[in-house]
Short mmCIF file of N, CA and C in Angstrom, two decimals:
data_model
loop_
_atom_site.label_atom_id
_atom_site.label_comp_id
_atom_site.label_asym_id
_atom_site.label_seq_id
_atom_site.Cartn_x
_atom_site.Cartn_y
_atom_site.Cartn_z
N UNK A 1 0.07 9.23 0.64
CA UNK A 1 -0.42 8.06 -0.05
C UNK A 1 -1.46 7.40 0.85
N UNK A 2 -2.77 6.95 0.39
CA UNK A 2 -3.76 6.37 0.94
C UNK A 2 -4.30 5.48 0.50
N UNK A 3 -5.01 4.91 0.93
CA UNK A 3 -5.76 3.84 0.66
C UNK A 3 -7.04 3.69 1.52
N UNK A 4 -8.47 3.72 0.84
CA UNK A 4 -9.21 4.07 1.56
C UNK A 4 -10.50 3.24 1.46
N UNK A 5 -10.02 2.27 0.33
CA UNK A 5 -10.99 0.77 0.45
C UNK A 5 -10.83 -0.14 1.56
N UNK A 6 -12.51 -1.05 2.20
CA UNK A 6 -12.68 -1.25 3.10
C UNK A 6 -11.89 -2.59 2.44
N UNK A 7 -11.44 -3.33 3.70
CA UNK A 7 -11.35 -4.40 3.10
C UNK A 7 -11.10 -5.31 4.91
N UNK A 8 -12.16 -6.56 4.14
CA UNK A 8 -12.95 -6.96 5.99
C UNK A 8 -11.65 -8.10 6.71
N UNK A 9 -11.92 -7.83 7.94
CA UNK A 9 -10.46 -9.01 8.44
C UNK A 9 -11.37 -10.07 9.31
N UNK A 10 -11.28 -11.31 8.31
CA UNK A 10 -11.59 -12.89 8.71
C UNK A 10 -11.63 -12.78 9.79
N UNK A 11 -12.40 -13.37 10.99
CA UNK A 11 -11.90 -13.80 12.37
C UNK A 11 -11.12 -15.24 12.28
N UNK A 12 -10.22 -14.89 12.90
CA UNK A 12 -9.04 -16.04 13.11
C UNK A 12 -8.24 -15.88 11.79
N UNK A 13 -7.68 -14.65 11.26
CA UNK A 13 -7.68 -14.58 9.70
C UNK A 13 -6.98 -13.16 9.54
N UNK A 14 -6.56 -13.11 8.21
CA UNK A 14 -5.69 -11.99 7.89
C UNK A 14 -5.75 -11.36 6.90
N UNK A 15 -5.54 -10.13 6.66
CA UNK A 15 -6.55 -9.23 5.94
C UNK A 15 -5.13 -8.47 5.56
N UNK A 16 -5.17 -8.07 3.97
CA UNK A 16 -3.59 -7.27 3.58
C UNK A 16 -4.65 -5.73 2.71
N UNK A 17 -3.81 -5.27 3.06
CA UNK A 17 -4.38 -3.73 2.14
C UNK A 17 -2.76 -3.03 1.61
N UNK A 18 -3.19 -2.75 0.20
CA UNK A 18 -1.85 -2.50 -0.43
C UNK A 18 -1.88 -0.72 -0.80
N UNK A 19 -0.86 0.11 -0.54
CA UNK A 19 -0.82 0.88 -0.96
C UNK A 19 0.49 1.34 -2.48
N UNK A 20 0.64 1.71 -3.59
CA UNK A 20 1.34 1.68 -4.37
C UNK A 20 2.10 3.40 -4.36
N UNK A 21 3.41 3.37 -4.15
CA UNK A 21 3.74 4.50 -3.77
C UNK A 21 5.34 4.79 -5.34
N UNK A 22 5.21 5.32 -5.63
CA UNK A 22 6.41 5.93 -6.95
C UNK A 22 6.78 7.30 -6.21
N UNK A 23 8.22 7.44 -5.09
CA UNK A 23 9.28 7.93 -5.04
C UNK A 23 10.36 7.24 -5.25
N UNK A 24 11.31 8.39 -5.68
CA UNK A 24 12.41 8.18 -5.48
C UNK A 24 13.13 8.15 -4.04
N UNK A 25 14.48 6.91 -4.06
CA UNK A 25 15.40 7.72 -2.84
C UNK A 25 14.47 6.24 -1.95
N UNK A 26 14.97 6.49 -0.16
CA UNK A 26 14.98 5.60 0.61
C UNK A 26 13.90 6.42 1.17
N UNK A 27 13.06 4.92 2.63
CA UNK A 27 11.58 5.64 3.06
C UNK A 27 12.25 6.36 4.19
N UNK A 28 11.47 7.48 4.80
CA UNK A 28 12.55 7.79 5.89
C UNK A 28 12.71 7.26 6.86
N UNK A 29 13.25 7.95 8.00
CA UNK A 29 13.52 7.36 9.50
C UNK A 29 12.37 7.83 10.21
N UNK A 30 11.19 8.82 9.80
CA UNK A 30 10.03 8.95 10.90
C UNK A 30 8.75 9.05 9.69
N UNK A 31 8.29 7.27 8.88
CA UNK A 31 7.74 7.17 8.37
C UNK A 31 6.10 7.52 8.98
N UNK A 32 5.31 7.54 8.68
CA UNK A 32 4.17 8.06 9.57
C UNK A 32 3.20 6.98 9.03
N UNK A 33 2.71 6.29 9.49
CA UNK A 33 1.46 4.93 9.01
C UNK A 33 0.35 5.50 10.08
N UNK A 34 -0.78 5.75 9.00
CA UNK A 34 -1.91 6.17 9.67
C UNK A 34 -2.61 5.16 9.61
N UNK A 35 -3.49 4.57 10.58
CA UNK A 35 -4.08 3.33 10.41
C UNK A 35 -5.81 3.66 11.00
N UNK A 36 -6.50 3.21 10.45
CA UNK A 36 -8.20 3.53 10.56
C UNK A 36 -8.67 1.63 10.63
N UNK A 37 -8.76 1.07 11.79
CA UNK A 37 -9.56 0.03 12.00
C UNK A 37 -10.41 -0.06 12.86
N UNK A 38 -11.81 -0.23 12.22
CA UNK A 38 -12.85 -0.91 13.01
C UNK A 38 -13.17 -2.40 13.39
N UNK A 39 -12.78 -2.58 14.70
CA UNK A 39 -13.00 -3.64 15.50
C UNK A 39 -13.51 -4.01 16.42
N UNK A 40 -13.85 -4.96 17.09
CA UNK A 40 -15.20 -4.86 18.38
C UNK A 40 -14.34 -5.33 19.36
N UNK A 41 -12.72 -5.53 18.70
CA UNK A 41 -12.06 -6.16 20.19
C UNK A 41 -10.85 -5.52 19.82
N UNK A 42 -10.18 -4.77 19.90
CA UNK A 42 -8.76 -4.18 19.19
C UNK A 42 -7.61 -5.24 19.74
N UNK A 43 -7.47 -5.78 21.11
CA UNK A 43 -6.36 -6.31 21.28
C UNK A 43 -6.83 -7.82 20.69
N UNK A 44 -7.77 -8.26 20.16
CA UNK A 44 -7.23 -9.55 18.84
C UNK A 44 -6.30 -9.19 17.83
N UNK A 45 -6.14 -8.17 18.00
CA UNK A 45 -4.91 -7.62 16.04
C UNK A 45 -3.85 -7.47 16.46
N UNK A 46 -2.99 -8.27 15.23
CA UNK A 46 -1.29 -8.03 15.19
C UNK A 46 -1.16 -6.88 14.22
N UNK A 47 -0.72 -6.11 13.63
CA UNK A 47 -0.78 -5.34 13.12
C UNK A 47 0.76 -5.28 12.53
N UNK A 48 1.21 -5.19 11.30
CA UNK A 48 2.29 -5.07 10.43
C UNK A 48 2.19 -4.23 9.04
N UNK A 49 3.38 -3.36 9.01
CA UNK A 49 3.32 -2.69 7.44
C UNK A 49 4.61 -3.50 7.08
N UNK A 50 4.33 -3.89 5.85
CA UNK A 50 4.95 -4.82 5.37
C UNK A 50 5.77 -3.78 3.77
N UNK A 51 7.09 -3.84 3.71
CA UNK A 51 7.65 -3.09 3.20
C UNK A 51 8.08 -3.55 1.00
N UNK A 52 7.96 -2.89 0.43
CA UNK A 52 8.05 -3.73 -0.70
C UNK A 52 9.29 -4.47 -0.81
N UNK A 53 9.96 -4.73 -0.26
CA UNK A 53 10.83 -5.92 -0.20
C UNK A 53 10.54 -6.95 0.74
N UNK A 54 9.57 -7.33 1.39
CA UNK A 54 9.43 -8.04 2.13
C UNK A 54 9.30 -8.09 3.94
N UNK A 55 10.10 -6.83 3.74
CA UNK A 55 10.40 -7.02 5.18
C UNK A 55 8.89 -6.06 6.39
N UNK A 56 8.84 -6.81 7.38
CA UNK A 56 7.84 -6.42 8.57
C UNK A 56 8.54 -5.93 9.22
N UNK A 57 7.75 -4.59 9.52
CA UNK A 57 7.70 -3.64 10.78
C UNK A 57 6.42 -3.97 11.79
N UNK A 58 6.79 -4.26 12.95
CA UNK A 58 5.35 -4.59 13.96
C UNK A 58 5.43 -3.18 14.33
N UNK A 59 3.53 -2.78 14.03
CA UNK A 59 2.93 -2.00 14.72
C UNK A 59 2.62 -1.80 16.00
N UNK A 60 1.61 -3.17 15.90
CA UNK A 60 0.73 -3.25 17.03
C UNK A 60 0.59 -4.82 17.55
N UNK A 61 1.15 -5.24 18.61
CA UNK A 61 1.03 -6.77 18.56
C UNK A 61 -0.29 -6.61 19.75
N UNK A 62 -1.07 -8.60 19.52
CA UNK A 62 -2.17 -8.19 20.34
C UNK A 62 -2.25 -8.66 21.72
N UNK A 63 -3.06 -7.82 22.95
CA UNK A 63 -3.31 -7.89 24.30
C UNK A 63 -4.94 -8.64 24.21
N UNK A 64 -4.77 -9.82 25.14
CA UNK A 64 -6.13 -10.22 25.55
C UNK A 64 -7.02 -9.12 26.61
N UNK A 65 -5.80 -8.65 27.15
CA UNK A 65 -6.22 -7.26 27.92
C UNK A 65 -7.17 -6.09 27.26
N UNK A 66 -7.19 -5.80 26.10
CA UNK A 66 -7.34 -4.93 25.64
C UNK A 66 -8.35 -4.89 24.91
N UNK A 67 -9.86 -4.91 25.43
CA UNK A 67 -11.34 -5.36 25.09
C UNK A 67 -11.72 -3.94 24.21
N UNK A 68 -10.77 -2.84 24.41
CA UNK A 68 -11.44 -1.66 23.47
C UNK A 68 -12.21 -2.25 22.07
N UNK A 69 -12.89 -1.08 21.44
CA UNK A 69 -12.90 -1.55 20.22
C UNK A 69 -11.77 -0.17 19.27
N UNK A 70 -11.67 -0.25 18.12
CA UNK A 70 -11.48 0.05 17.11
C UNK A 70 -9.43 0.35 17.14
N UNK A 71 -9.08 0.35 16.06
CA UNK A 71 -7.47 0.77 16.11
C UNK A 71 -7.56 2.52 15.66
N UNK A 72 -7.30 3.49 15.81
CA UNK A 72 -7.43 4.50 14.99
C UNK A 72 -6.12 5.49 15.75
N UNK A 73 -5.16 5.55 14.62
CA UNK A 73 -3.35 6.01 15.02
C UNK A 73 -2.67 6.47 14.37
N UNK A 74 -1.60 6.78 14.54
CA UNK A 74 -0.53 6.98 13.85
C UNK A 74 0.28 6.61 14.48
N UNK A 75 1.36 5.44 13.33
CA UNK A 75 2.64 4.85 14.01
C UNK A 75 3.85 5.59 13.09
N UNK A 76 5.05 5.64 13.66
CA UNK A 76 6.08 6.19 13.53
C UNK A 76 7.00 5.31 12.81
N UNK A 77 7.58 4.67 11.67
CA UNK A 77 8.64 3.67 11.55
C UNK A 77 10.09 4.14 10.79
N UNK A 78 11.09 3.79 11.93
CA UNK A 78 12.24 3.59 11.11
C UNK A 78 12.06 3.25 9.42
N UNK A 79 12.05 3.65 8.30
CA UNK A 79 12.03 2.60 7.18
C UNK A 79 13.07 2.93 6.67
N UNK A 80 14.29 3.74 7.06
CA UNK A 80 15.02 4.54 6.39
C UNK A 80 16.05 3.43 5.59
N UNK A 81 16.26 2.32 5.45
CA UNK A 81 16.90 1.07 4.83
C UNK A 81 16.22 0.31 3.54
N UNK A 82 14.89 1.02 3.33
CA UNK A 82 13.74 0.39 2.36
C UNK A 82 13.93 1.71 1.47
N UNK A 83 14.07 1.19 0.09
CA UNK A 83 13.47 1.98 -1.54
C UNK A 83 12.36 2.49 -0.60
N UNK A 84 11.36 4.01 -0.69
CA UNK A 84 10.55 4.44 -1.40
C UNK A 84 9.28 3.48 -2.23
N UNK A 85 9.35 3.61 -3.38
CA UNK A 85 8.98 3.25 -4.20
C UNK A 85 8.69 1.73 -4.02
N UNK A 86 7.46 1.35 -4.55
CA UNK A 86 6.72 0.16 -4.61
C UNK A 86 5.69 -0.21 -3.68
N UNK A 87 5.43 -1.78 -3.92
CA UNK A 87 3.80 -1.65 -3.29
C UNK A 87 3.62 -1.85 -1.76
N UNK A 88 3.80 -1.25 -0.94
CA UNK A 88 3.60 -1.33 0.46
C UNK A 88 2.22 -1.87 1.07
N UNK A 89 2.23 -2.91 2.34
CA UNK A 89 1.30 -3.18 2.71
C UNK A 89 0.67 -3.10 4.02
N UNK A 90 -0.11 -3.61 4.82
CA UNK A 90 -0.73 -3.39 5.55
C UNK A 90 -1.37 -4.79 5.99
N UNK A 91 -0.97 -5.43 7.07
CA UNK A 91 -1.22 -6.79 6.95
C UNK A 91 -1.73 -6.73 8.48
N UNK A 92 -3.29 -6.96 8.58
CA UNK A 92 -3.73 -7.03 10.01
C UNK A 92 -4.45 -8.78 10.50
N UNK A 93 -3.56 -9.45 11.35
CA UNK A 93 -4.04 -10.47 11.80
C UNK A 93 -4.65 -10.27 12.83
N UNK A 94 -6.45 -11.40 12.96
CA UNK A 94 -6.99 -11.81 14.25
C UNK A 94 -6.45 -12.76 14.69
N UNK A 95 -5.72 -12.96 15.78
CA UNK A 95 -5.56 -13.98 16.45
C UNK A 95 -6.35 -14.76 17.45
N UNK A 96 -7.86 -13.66 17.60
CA UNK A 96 -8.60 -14.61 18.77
C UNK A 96 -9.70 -14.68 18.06
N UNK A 97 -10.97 -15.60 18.09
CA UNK A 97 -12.24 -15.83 17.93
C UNK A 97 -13.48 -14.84 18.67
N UNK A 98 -14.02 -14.77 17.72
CA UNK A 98 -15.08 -13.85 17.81
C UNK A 98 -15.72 -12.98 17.93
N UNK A 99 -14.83 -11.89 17.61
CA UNK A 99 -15.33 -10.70 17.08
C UNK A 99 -14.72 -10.31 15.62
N UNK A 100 -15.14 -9.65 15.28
CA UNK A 100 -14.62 -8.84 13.91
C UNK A 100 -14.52 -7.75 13.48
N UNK A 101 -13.76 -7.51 12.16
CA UNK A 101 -13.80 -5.78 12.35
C UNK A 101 -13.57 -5.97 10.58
N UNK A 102 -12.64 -4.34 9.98
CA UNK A 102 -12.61 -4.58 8.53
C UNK A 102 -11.78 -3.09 9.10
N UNK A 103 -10.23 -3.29 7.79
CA UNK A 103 -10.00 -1.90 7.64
C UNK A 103 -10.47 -1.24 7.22
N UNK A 104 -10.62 -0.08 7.67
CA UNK A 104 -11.37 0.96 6.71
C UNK A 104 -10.73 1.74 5.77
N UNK A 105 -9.07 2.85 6.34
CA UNK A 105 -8.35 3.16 5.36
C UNK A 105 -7.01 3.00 6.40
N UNK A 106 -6.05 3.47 5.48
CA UNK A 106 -4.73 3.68 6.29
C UNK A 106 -4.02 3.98 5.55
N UNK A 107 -2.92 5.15 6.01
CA UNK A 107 -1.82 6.13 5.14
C UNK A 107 -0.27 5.99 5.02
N UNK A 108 0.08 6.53 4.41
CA UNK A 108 1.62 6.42 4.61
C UNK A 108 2.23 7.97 4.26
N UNK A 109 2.64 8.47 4.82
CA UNK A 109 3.22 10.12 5.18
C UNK A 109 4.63 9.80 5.09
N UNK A 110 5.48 10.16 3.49
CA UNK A 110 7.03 10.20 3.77
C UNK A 110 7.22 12.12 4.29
#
């Protein structure tokens, strides 16, 4: 499942990208979130997939240390307690001023 519209993240601001997924059954225990962000500062981003019930998994929390630019990964998540099925998200906060970026795409591999 993908999602591969850009969609830009505010500085000082938060940016959601939804993916819509129809399985059956629970997500597993080595969910795979592929994540594609372009950024000019990577450690401004919190990074969360946000599960269709509500609940957050932290990805990536952010380092002032960490002047790289761009996010580009694959994270691993427990989801094995979450339905499958429904609209999963992708919720990337800037927490520092002045730079910017925009997701580009990001996956979900049951």
């Amino acid at each position: 499942f993908e999602n591969q519209n850009n969609v830009n993240i505010p500085d000082l601001g938060t940016a959601t990208s939804s993916i819509s997924v129809a399985r059956t059954g629970n997500a597993p225990t080595a969910l795979k979130v592929g994540v594609d962000i372009k950024h000019t500062y990577r450690g401004d981003l919190v990074i969360d997939l946000i599960a269709p019930d509500g609940s957050a998994y932290r990805l990536k929390n952010s380092s002032g240390s960490d002047s790289a630019d761009n996010v580009i990964t694959t994270y691993t998540v427990n989801a094995s307690t979450e339905g499958a099925s429904g609209t999963w998200k992708l919720q990337v906060r800037d927490v520092y001023a002045a730079d910017t970026g925009y997701i580009d795409k990001w996956s979900l591999q049951f």
